[in-house]
Amino acid sequence: MEKCLKTLSSTIVRRESIITQLYSLLGMQDESLPQSIFIFGHIATGKSLIIESLLKYLKYNHSIVNCIEHNNTRHMFDYILMDLSSTRLDTSNNFKSSYKCENLMDFIDNLQLLAKDEPNKPMLIVFDKCDRMRDMDSNLLPALLRLRELSRVNVTTLFISDVVWEKYRIKMGMFEPIKIHFSQYTKDEVAHILYLHKPKDYSEAFYKNYLNLFLSVFFRFCRDINELRYMAQLNFVKYVEPIKSGQCDENDVGALWKNIASVLKANLEVIYLRVSTEDFQERTELSQQIESTTKLALSFELPFYAKFMLIAAYLASYNPAKEDKRLFLKRSSKIKKKKRAIPVSKPIAMNTHVGPRTFPLDRMLAIFCAIIEEKVDLNANLLAQIPTMCQLGLLSLIGDNNLDEPKFKCCVNLDFVTIIGKTVGFSVKNYLYDFIR
């Protein structure tokens, strides 16, 4: 065990107790291995890295399958069997797998064939991101938990998840695996891990002081080591700018903090968006952090009907309510739309320049049904897109007094909604009162 700890600790820090616990379960090759182990914890706490490193060190015949990449049982079973048998797709087999697993029984039969030559040699199957299994066949997870019992093969299944075991339980009950929890890194542990990526040109004390300032802003809101490492490297460039320009030296902590404080707080709002360094230096608002309005609009990846819902919200915000009948009636395309005479002496302000107006939910849904070409059932799944868009900042709920008829306001501009319209083949300007009156 000491040799294993020494080897793994060279690449994995601050996880000695977890490695020791896993080694006590899997490292004793002369003893029977557990039937199944459930490993859970927050994202980026080292779960996958430690399991993969430990299995490679112990030299077990193992397969690690990502349940996001292999989102159906057939692909999952084929991948596991090929991995355990060290089969590779190439020209010799016409890039086709020799295993055909239509169901769990086929998988068990093939697993028994693999273990026929060495029945006592253990095999380990790791299901990473196994929370996706909750969306698969309800019998899959209970069967995999008892795979050794069902197949009579010396196989151990390990499940790696970001959610707790209680979220997997079903009413019928199932086998309880050994559960191992990966706790979140403390602030000191995060600082120690981030320090491993210290630039060579700066002293130890200087970089540690920067990490303390950085974590004082970010650690409360983000515990993802990968994201913190990325943001620390990104903001360090801005932190050392006054030193490179000669405005202050490394020991002037007050001046360095004054220079970086506003940048850290602004970058906290765009965490996980992976915006380039130039955008951080030149722009401050979220909509300007991404290189263009097009990228900002496409970055939301809204569902098809949610895009039409957002377009309907924009039209409700920027069109007069009295013009809805003329603009959205199904027969309006056959009616000749005459331009109204506008007195030259009285210029009229365009609605798109004045700002968004509030609108009731019923009006937005009526416009939605009018602009979409197919008949859509306004079910709960569709209506659930509305609070989602509010959380994304695309819509804003105005007031909370009237629960029967809530009012909203659209928070996107014309360029944004025009780009969204192009993705679904809808011309927004053809239905805007400002452009057809």
mmCIF file of C-alpha atoms in Angstrom, residues 39-350:
data_model
loop_
_atom_site.group_PDB
_atom_site.id
_atom_site.type_symbol
_atom_site.label_atom_id
_atom_site.label_comp_id
_atom_site.label_asym_id
_atom_site.label_seq_id
_atom_site.Cartn_x
_atom_site.Cartn_y
_atom_site.Cartn_z
ATOM 1 C CA ILE A 39 -18.340 6.388 -5.779
ATOM 2 C CA PHE A 40 -19.936 9.821 -5.529
ATOM 3 C CA GLY A 41 -18.980 13.416 -4.881
ATOM 4 C CA HIS A 42 -18.957 16.909 -6.336
ATOM 5 C CA ILE A 43 -17.625 17.480 -9.848
ATOM 6 C CA ALA A 44 -13.841 17.790 -10.219
ATOM 7 C CA THR A 45 -12.975 16.067 -6.949
ATOM 8 C CA GLY A 46 -10.686 13.473 -8.554
ATOM 9 C CA LYS A 47 -13.087 10.517 -8.763
ATOM 10 C CA SER A 48 -12.360 9.393 -12.326
ATOM 11 C CA LEU A 49 -8.644 10.209 -12.138
ATOM 12 C CA ILE A 50 -8.057 8.206 -8.966
ATOM 13 C CA ILE A 51 -10.022 5.160 -10.147
ATOM 14 C CA GLU A 52 -8.271 5.100 -13.520
ATOM 15 C CA SER A 53 -4.823 5.574 -11.960
ATOM 16 C CA LEU A 54 -5.411 2.907 -9.309
ATOM 17 C CA LEU A 55 -6.654 0.295 -11.789
ATOM 18 C CA LYS A 56 -3.683 0.924 -14.069
ATOM 19 C CA TYR A 57 -1.326 0.572 -11.118
ATOM 20 C CA LEU A 58 -2.946 -2.702 -10.014
ATOM 21 C CA LYS A 59 -2.885 -3.948 -13.643
ATOM 22 C CA TYR A 60 -6.406 -5.315 -13.565
ATOM 23 C CA ASN A 61 -8.261 -6.196 -16.728
ATOM 24 C CA HIS A 62 -10.703 -3.325 -16.660
ATOM 25 C CA SER A 63 -12.955 -1.188 -18.823
ATOM 26 C CA ILE A 64 -13.971 2.414 -18.172
ATOM 27 C CA VAL A 65 -17.120 3.409 -20.041
ATOM 28 C CA ASN A 66 -18.489 6.947 -20.148
ATOM 29 C CA CYS A 67 -22.277 6.805 -19.936
ATOM 30 C CA ILE A 68 -22.598 10.151 -21.729
ATOM 31 C CA GLU A 69 -20.666 8.946 -24.780
ATOM 32 C CA HIS A 70 -22.427 5.564 -24.798
ATOM 33 C CA ASN A 71 -26.011 6.552 -24.097
ATOM 34 C CA ASN A 72 -27.694 3.257 -24.969
ATOM 35 C CA THR A 73 -27.122 -0.243 -23.672
ATOM 36 C CA ARG A 74 -26.108 -1.788 -26.991
ATOM 37 C CA HIS A 75 -23.215 0.627 -27.559
ATOM 38 C CA MET A 76 -22.256 0.388 -23.909
ATOM 39 C CA PHE A 77 -22.097 -3.413 -23.852
ATOM 40 C CA ASP A 78 -20.190 -3.615 -27.152
ATOM 41 C CA TYR A 79 -17.613 -1.123 -25.920
ATOM 42 C CA ILE A 80 -17.086 -2.964 -22.620
ATOM 43 C CA LEU A 81 -16.594 -6.341 -24.290
ATOM 44 C CA MET A 82 -14.162 -4.943 -26.842
ATOM 45 C CA ASP A 83 -12.231 -3.164 -24.105
ATOM 46 C CA LEU A 84 -11.992 -6.217 -21.852
ATOM 47 C CA SER A 85 -10.905 -8.431 -24.746
ATOM 48 C CA SER A 86 -8.454 -5.772 -26.061
ATOM 49 C CA THR A 87 -10.187 -5.848 -29.432
ATOM 50 C CA ARG A 88 -9.575 -2.904 -31.758
ATOM 51 C CA LEU A 89 -11.552 -1.948 -34.828
ATOM 52 C CA ASP A 90 -9.359 -1.926 -37.944
ATOM 53 C CA THR A 91 -9.287 -3.102 -41.533
ATOM 54 C CA SER A 92 -8.843 -6.728 -40.483
ATOM 55 C CA ASN A 93 -12.359 -6.801 -39.014
ATOM 56 C CA ASN A 94 -13.819 -4.188 -41.397
ATOM 57 C CA PHE A 95 -14.248 -1.860 -38.415
ATOM 58 C CA LYS A 96 -17.077 -4.018 -37.115
ATOM 59 C CA SER A 97 -17.403 -5.492 -33.672
ATOM 60 C CA SER A 98 -17.717 -9.256 -33.389
ATOM 61 C CA TYR A 99 -19.913 -8.860 -30.319
ATOM 62 C CA LYS A 100 -23.658 -8.496 -30.725
ATOM 63 C CA CYS A 101 -25.447 -7.503 -27.553
ATOM 64 C CA GLU A 102 -29.087 -6.741 -28.085
ATOM 65 C CA ASN A 103 -29.885 -7.075 -24.393
ATOM 66 C CA LEU A 104 -28.394 -7.787 -20.986
ATOM 67 C CA MET A 105 -28.536 -11.566 -21.414
ATOM 68 C CA ASP A 106 -26.376 -11.359 -24.547
ATOM 69 C CA PHE A 107 -23.894 -9.259 -22.603
ATOM 70 C CA ILE A 108 -23.747 -11.818 -19.788
ATOM 71 C CA ASP A 109 -23.227 -14.678 -22.270
ATOM 72 C CA ASN A 110 -20.322 -12.857 -23.930
ATOM 73 C CA LEU A 111 -18.862 -11.965 -20.543
ATOM 74 C CA GLN A 112 -18.870 -15.638 -19.575
ATOM 75 C CA LEU A 113 -17.023 -16.499 -22.789
ATOM 76 C CA LEU A 114 -14.351 -13.909 -22.008
ATOM 77 C CA ALA A 115 -13.820 -15.344 -18.529
ATOM 78 C CA LYS A 116 -13.797 -18.972 -19.681
ATOM 79 C CA ASP A 117 -10.006 -19.229 -20.088
ATOM 80 C CA GLU A 118 -9.166 -17.540 -16.771
ATOM 81 C CA PRO A 119 -12.240 -17.882 -14.551
ATOM 82 C CA ASN A 120 -10.484 -16.677 -11.390
ATOM 83 C CA LYS A 121 -8.914 -13.577 -12.921
ATOM 84 C CA PRO A 122 -10.929 -10.528 -11.811
ATOM 85 C CA MET A 123 -12.434 -8.062 -14.265
ATOM 86 C CA LEU A 124 -13.531 -4.565 -13.307
ATOM 87 C CA ILE A 125 -16.072 -2.446 -15.169
ATOM 88 C CA VAL A 126 -16.267 1.266 -14.356
ATOM 89 C CA PHE A 127 -19.380 3.242 -15.317
ATOM 90 C CA ASP A 128 -18.369 6.900 -15.297
ATOM 91 C CA LYS A 129 -21.104 9.571 -15.233
ATOM 92 C CA CYS A 130 -23.531 6.810 -14.273
ATOM 93 C CA ASP A 131 -26.266 9.320 -13.382
ATOM 94 C CA ARG A 132 -27.260 8.983 -17.056
ATOM 95 C CA MET A 133 -28.378 5.441 -16.285
ATOM 96 C CA ARG A 134 -31.409 6.852 -14.510
ATOM 97 C CA ASP A 135 -32.773 7.735 -17.963
ATOM 98 C CA MET A 136 -32.183 4.227 -19.337
ATOM 99 C CA ASP A 137 -34.040 0.980 -18.698
ATOM 100 C CA SER A 138 -35.138 0.826 -15.077
ATOM 101 C CA ASN A 139 -33.803 -2.752 -14.788
ATOM 102 C CA LEU A 140 -30.299 -1.898 -16.030
ATOM 103 C CA LEU A 141 -28.755 -0.485 -12.866
ATOM 104 C CA PRO A 142 -30.155 -3.170 -10.494
ATOM 105 C CA ALA A 143 -28.817 -5.855 -12.849
ATOM 106 C CA LEU A 144 -25.344 -4.302 -13.127
ATOM 107 C CA LEU A 145 -25.136 -4.011 -9.348
ATOM 108 C CA ARG A 146 -25.569 -7.804 -9.191
ATOM 109 C CA LEU A 147 -23.616 -8.618 -12.344
ATOM 110 C CA ARG A 148 -21.313 -11.083 -10.562
ATOM 111 C CA GLU A 149 -24.278 -12.951 -9.121
ATOM 112 C CA LEU A 150 -26.101 -13.066 -12.469
ATOM 113 C CA SER A 151 -23.108 -14.017 -14.619
ATOM 114 C CA ARG A 152 -21.156 -16.139 -12.108
ATOM 115 C CA VAL A 153 -18.032 -14.363 -13.328
ATOM 116 C CA ASN A 154 -15.418 -12.758 -11.092
ATOM 117 C CA VAL A 155 -16.401 -9.225 -12.082
ATOM 118 C CA THR A 156 -16.683 -6.041 -10.028
ATOM 119 C CA THR A 157 -18.726 -3.054 -11.130
ATOM 120 C CA LEU A 158 -17.824 0.481 -10.068
ATOM 121 C CA PHE A 159 -20.155 3.437 -10.522
ATOM 122 C CA ILE A 160 -18.906 7.036 -10.537
ATOM 123 C CA SER A 161 -21.543 9.705 -10.014
ATOM 124 C CA ASP A 162 -21.935 13.384 -9.151
ATOM 125 C CA VAL A 163 -25.182 12.743 -7.243
ATOM 126 C CA VAL A 164 -25.870 10.796 -4.064
ATOM 127 C CA TRP A 165 -27.030 7.171 -3.952
ATOM 128 C CA GLU A 166 -30.487 8.127 -2.686
ATOM 129 C CA LYS A 167 -31.293 9.563 -6.135
ATOM 130 C CA TYR A 168 -30.904 6.086 -7.666
ATOM 131 C CA ARG A 169 -33.149 4.117 -5.371
ATOM 132 C CA ILE A 170 -36.320 2.654 -6.866
ATOM 133 C CA LYS A 171 -39.526 1.520 -5.198
ATOM 134 C CA MET A 172 -38.847 -2.163 -5.872
ATOM 135 C CA GLY A 173 -35.504 -1.963 -4.076
ATOM 136 C CA MET A 174 -32.101 -3.145 -5.277
ATOM 137 C CA PHE A 175 -28.708 -4.345 -4.099
ATOM 138 C CA GLU A 176 -26.874 -1.821 -1.915
ATOM 139 C CA PRO A 177 -23.272 -1.301 -3.083
ATOM 140 C CA ILE A 178 -20.336 -0.130 -0.986
ATOM 141 C CA LYS A 179 -20.502 3.661 -1.013
ATOM 142 C CA ILE A 180 -17.423 5.914 -1.026
ATOM 143 C CA HIS A 181 -17.786 9.676 -0.804
ATOM 144 C CA PHE A 182 -15.263 12.104 -2.306
ATOM 145 C CA SER A 183 -15.480 15.261 -0.224
ATOM 146 C CA GLN A 184 -14.950 18.682 -1.750
ATOM 147 C CA TYR A 185 -11.523 20.222 -1.593
ATOM 148 C CA THR A 186 -11.000 22.773 1.155
ATOM 149 C CA LYS A 187 -9.739 26.251 0.348
ATOM 150 C CA ASP A 188 -6.204 25.332 1.423
ATOM 151 C CA GLU A 189 -6.267 22.180 -0.715
ATOM 152 C CA VAL A 190 -7.493 24.141 -3.733
ATOM 153 C CA ALA A 191 -4.728 26.700 -3.208
ATOM 154 C CA HIS A 192 -2.173 23.881 -3.002
ATOM 155 C CA ILE A 193 -3.414 22.327 -6.260
ATOM 156 C CA LEU A 194 -3.495 25.651 -8.093
ATOM 157 C CA TYR A 195 0.007 26.431 -6.854
ATOM 158 C CA LEU A 196 1.315 23.454 -8.851
ATOM 159 C CA HIS A 197 0.723 25.564 -11.982
ATOM 160 C CA LYS A 198 2.819 28.525 -10.785
ATOM 161 C CA PRO A 199 4.603 30.447 -13.579
ATOM 162 C CA LYS A 200 8.377 30.119 -13.389
ATOM 163 C CA ASP A 201 9.068 33.862 -13.593
ATOM 164 C CA TYR A 202 7.487 34.729 -10.233
ATOM 165 C CA SER A 203 8.338 33.920 -6.642
ATOM 166 C CA GLU A 204 6.506 31.460 -4.416
ATOM 167 C CA ALA A 205 5.254 34.125 -1.997
ATOM 168 C CA PHE A 206 4.009 36.357 -4.813
ATOM 169 C CA TYR A 207 1.945 33.621 -6.493
ATOM 170 C CA LYS A 208 0.532 32.379 -3.182
ATOM 171 C CA ASN A 209 -0.602 35.920 -2.394
ATOM 172 C CA TYR A 210 -2.312 36.090 -5.796
ATOM 173 C CA LEU A 211 -4.082 32.763 -5.178
ATOM 174 C CA ASN A 212 -5.369 34.020 -1.825
ATOM 175 C CA LEU A 213 -6.840 37.093 -3.526
ATOM 176 C CA PHE A 214 -8.266 34.998 -6.364
ATOM 177 C CA LEU A 215 -9.886 32.417 -4.075
ATOM 178 C CA SER A 216 -11.331 35.117 -1.817
ATOM 179 C CA VAL A 217 -13.568 36.008 -4.779
ATOM 180 C CA PHE A 218 -14.095 32.696 -6.609
ATOM 181 C CA PHE A 219 -14.007 29.933 -3.986
ATOM 182 C CA ARG A 220 -17.385 30.790 -2.495
ATOM 183 C CA PHE A 221 -19.142 30.366 -5.847
ATOM 184 C CA CYS A 222 -17.121 27.663 -7.602
ATOM 185 C CA ARG A 223 -15.423 24.479 -6.341
ATOM 186 C CA ASP A 224 -14.650 23.023 -9.764
ATOM 187 C CA ILE A 225 -10.858 22.598 -9.826
ATOM 188 C CA ASN A 226 -10.722 22.584 -13.622
ATOM 189 C CA GLU A 227 -12.591 25.866 -13.897
ATOM 190 C CA LEU A 228 -10.682 27.485 -11.040
ATOM 191 C CA ARG A 229 -7.369 26.516 -12.632
ATOM 192 C CA TYR A 230 -8.442 28.008 -15.942
ATOM 193 C CA MET A 231 -9.714 31.241 -14.388
ATOM 194 C CA ALA A 232 -6.628 31.603 -12.175
ATOM 195 C CA GLN A 233 -4.324 31.399 -15.180
ATOM 196 C CA LEU A 234 -6.542 33.746 -17.182
ATOM 197 C CA ASN A 235 -6.715 36.467 -14.528
ATOM 198 C CA PHE A 236 -3.051 36.239 -13.574
ATOM 199 C CA VAL A 237 -2.164 37.938 -16.867
ATOM 200 C CA LYS A 238 -4.195 40.973 -15.786
ATOM 201 C CA TYR A 239 -2.793 40.800 -12.247
ATOM 202 C CA VAL A 240 0.835 41.233 -13.361
ATOM 203 C CA GLU A 241 0.167 44.008 -15.887
ATOM 204 C CA PRO A 242 1.085 46.846 -13.443
ATOM 205 C CA ILE A 243 4.363 45.062 -12.667
ATOM 206 C CA LYS A 244 5.278 44.662 -16.328
ATOM 207 C CA SER A 245 4.412 48.297 -17.050
ATOM 208 C CA GLY A 246 6.502 49.519 -14.098
ATOM 209 C CA GLN A 247 3.591 51.059 -12.162
ATOM 210 C CA CYS A 248 4.352 49.016 -9.035
ATOM 211 C CA ASP A 249 6.477 46.119 -7.805
ATOM 212 C CA GLU A 250 5.609 42.641 -6.529
ATOM 213 C CA ASN A 251 5.447 43.779 -2.904
ATOM 214 C CA ASP A 252 2.807 46.488 -3.473
ATOM 215 C CA VAL A 253 -0.159 44.267 -2.604
ATOM 216 C CA GLY A 254 -2.611 47.156 -2.254
ATOM 217 C CA ALA A 255 -2.018 48.486 -5.761
ATOM 218 C CA LEU A 256 -2.178 45.001 -7.264
ATOM 219 C CA TRP A 257 -5.486 44.272 -5.509
ATOM 220 C CA LYS A 258 -6.941 47.610 -6.590
ATOM 221 C CA ASN A 259 -6.064 46.774 -10.184
ATOM 222 C CA ILE A 260 -7.460 43.229 -10.169
ATOM 223 C CA ALA A 261 -10.515 43.467 -7.861
ATOM 224 C CA SER A 262 -12.972 44.780 -10.453
ATOM 225 C CA VAL A 263 -11.687 42.311 -13.063
ATOM 226 C CA LEU A 264 -12.165 39.320 -10.761
ATOM 227 C CA LYS A 265 -15.717 40.351 -9.880
ATOM 228 C CA ALA A 266 -16.602 40.913 -13.545
ATOM 229 C CA ASN A 267 -15.109 37.569 -14.594
ATOM 230 C CA LEU A 268 -17.054 35.797 -11.866
ATOM 231 C CA GLU A 269 -20.242 36.543 -13.824
ATOM 232 C CA VAL A 270 -18.978 34.702 -16.902
ATOM 233 C CA ILE A 271 -17.499 31.678 -15.178
ATOM 234 C CA TYR A 272 -17.792 28.449 -17.241
ATOM 235 C CA LEU A 273 -18.251 30.459 -20.471
ATOM 236 C CA ARG A 274 -14.540 30.189 -21.339
ATOM 237 C CA VAL A 275 -14.216 33.691 -22.773
ATOM 238 C CA SER A 276 -10.893 34.749 -24.283
ATOM 239 C CA THR A 277 -8.424 37.001 -22.473
ATOM 240 C CA GLU A 278 -8.918 39.865 -24.924
ATOM 241 C CA ASP A 279 -12.627 39.971 -24.147
ATOM 242 C CA PHE A 280 -11.933 40.258 -20.432
ATOM 243 C CA GLN A 281 -9.621 43.193 -20.974
ATOM 244 C CA GLU A 282 -11.764 45.123 -23.434
ATOM 245 C CA ARG A 283 -15.371 44.464 -22.356
ATOM 246 C CA THR A 284 -17.195 44.339 -19.049
ATOM 247 C CA GLU A 285 -20.801 43.345 -19.752
ATOM 248 C CA LEU A 286 -21.868 39.756 -20.221
ATOM 249 C CA SER A 287 -23.301 40.329 -23.686
ATOM 250 C CA GLN A 288 -19.969 41.847 -24.751
ATOM 251 C CA GLN A 289 -17.817 39.142 -23.253
ATOM 252 C CA ILE A 290 -18.478 36.959 -26.272
ATOM 253 C CA GLU A 291 -16.957 38.161 -29.521
ATOM 254 C CA SER A 292 -20.206 38.988 -31.275
ATOM 255 C CA THR A 293 -23.972 39.033 -30.844
ATOM 256 C CA THR A 294 -24.157 35.983 -33.098
ATOM 257 C CA LYS A 295 -22.006 33.877 -30.789
ATOM 258 C CA LEU A 296 -23.906 35.152 -27.775
ATOM 259 C CA ALA A 297 -27.250 34.187 -29.305
ATOM 260 C CA LEU A 298 -26.086 30.765 -30.460
ATOM 261 C CA SER A 299 -24.331 30.007 -27.164
ATOM 262 C CA PHE A 300 -27.673 29.545 -25.357
ATOM 263 C CA GLU A 301 -28.582 26.483 -27.497
ATOM 264 C CA LEU A 302 -32.298 26.895 -26.911
ATOM 265 C CA PRO A 303 -34.697 24.099 -27.914
ATOM 266 C CA PHE A 304 -36.687 24.584 -31.131
ATOM 267 C CA TYR A 305 -39.971 25.655 -29.521
ATOM 268 C CA ALA A 306 -38.182 27.790 -26.921
ATOM 269 C CA LYS A 307 -36.733 29.846 -29.781
ATOM 270 C CA PHE A 308 -40.228 30.569 -31.095
ATOM 271 C CA MET A 309 -41.316 31.369 -27.547
ATOM 272 C CA LEU A 310 -38.521 33.934 -27.255
ATOM 273 C CA ILE A 311 -39.456 35.441 -30.634
ATOM 274 C CA ALA A 312 -43.088 35.685 -29.499
ATOM 275 C CA ALA A 313 -41.959 37.431 -26.316
ATOM 276 C CA TYR A 314 -39.948 39.964 -28.324
ATOM 277 C CA LEU A 315 -42.878 40.665 -30.653
ATOM 278 C CA ALA A 316 -45.168 41.116 -27.653
ATOM 279 C CA SER A 317 -42.705 43.568 -26.088
ATOM 280 C CA TYR A 318 -42.135 45.712 -29.177
ATOM 281 C CA ASN A 319 -45.495 45.612 -30.970
ATOM 282 C CA PRO A 320 -48.592 47.562 -29.870
ATOM 283 C CA ALA A 321 -51.231 45.188 -28.532
ATOM 284 C CA LYS A 322 -53.915 46.745 -30.753
ATOM 285 C CA GLU A 323 -51.954 45.686 -33.862
ATOM 286 C CA ASP A 324 -51.819 41.975 -32.986
ATOM 287 C CA LYS A 325 -54.915 41.154 -35.017
ATOM 288 C CA ARG A 326 -53.505 42.766 -38.156
ATOM 289 C CA LEU A 327 -50.052 41.252 -37.719
ATOM 290 C CA PHE A 328 -50.739 37.684 -36.651
ATOM 291 C CA LEU A 329 -54.091 36.573 -38.082
ATOM 292 C CA LYS A 330 -53.655 33.536 -40.313
ATOM 293 C CA ARG A 331 -55.387 35.321 -43.177
ATOM 294 C CA SER A 332 -53.273 38.426 -42.753
ATOM 295 C CA SER A 333 -50.812 37.182 -45.363
ATOM 296 C CA LYS A 334 -53.567 37.552 -47.983
ATOM 297 C CA ILE A 335 -54.529 41.052 -46.843
ATOM 298 C CA LYS A 336 -52.683 43.892 -48.459
ATOM 299 C CA LYS A 337 -50.900 45.838 -45.775
ATOM 300 C CA LYS A 338 -51.126 49.530 -46.561
ATOM 301 C CA LYS A 339 -48.598 51.951 -45.197
ATOM 302 C CA ARG A 340 -50.173 54.631 -43.087
ATOM 303 C CA ALA A 341 -49.523 58.257 -43.836
ATOM 304 C CA ILE A 342 -47.173 59.699 -41.258
ATOM 305 C CA PRO A 343 -47.132 63.483 -40.826
ATOM 306 C CA VAL A 344 -43.702 64.871 -41.567
ATOM 307 C CA SER A 345 -43.930 67.424 -38.775
ATOM 308 C CA LYS A 346 -44.546 64.761 -36.132
ATOM 309 C CA PRO A 347 -41.860 62.059 -36.256
ATOM 310 C CA ILE A 348 -42.915 58.927 -34.430
ATOM 311 C CA ALA A 349 -40.410 57.112 -32.229
ATOM 312 C CA MET A 350 -39.867 53.493 -33.207
#
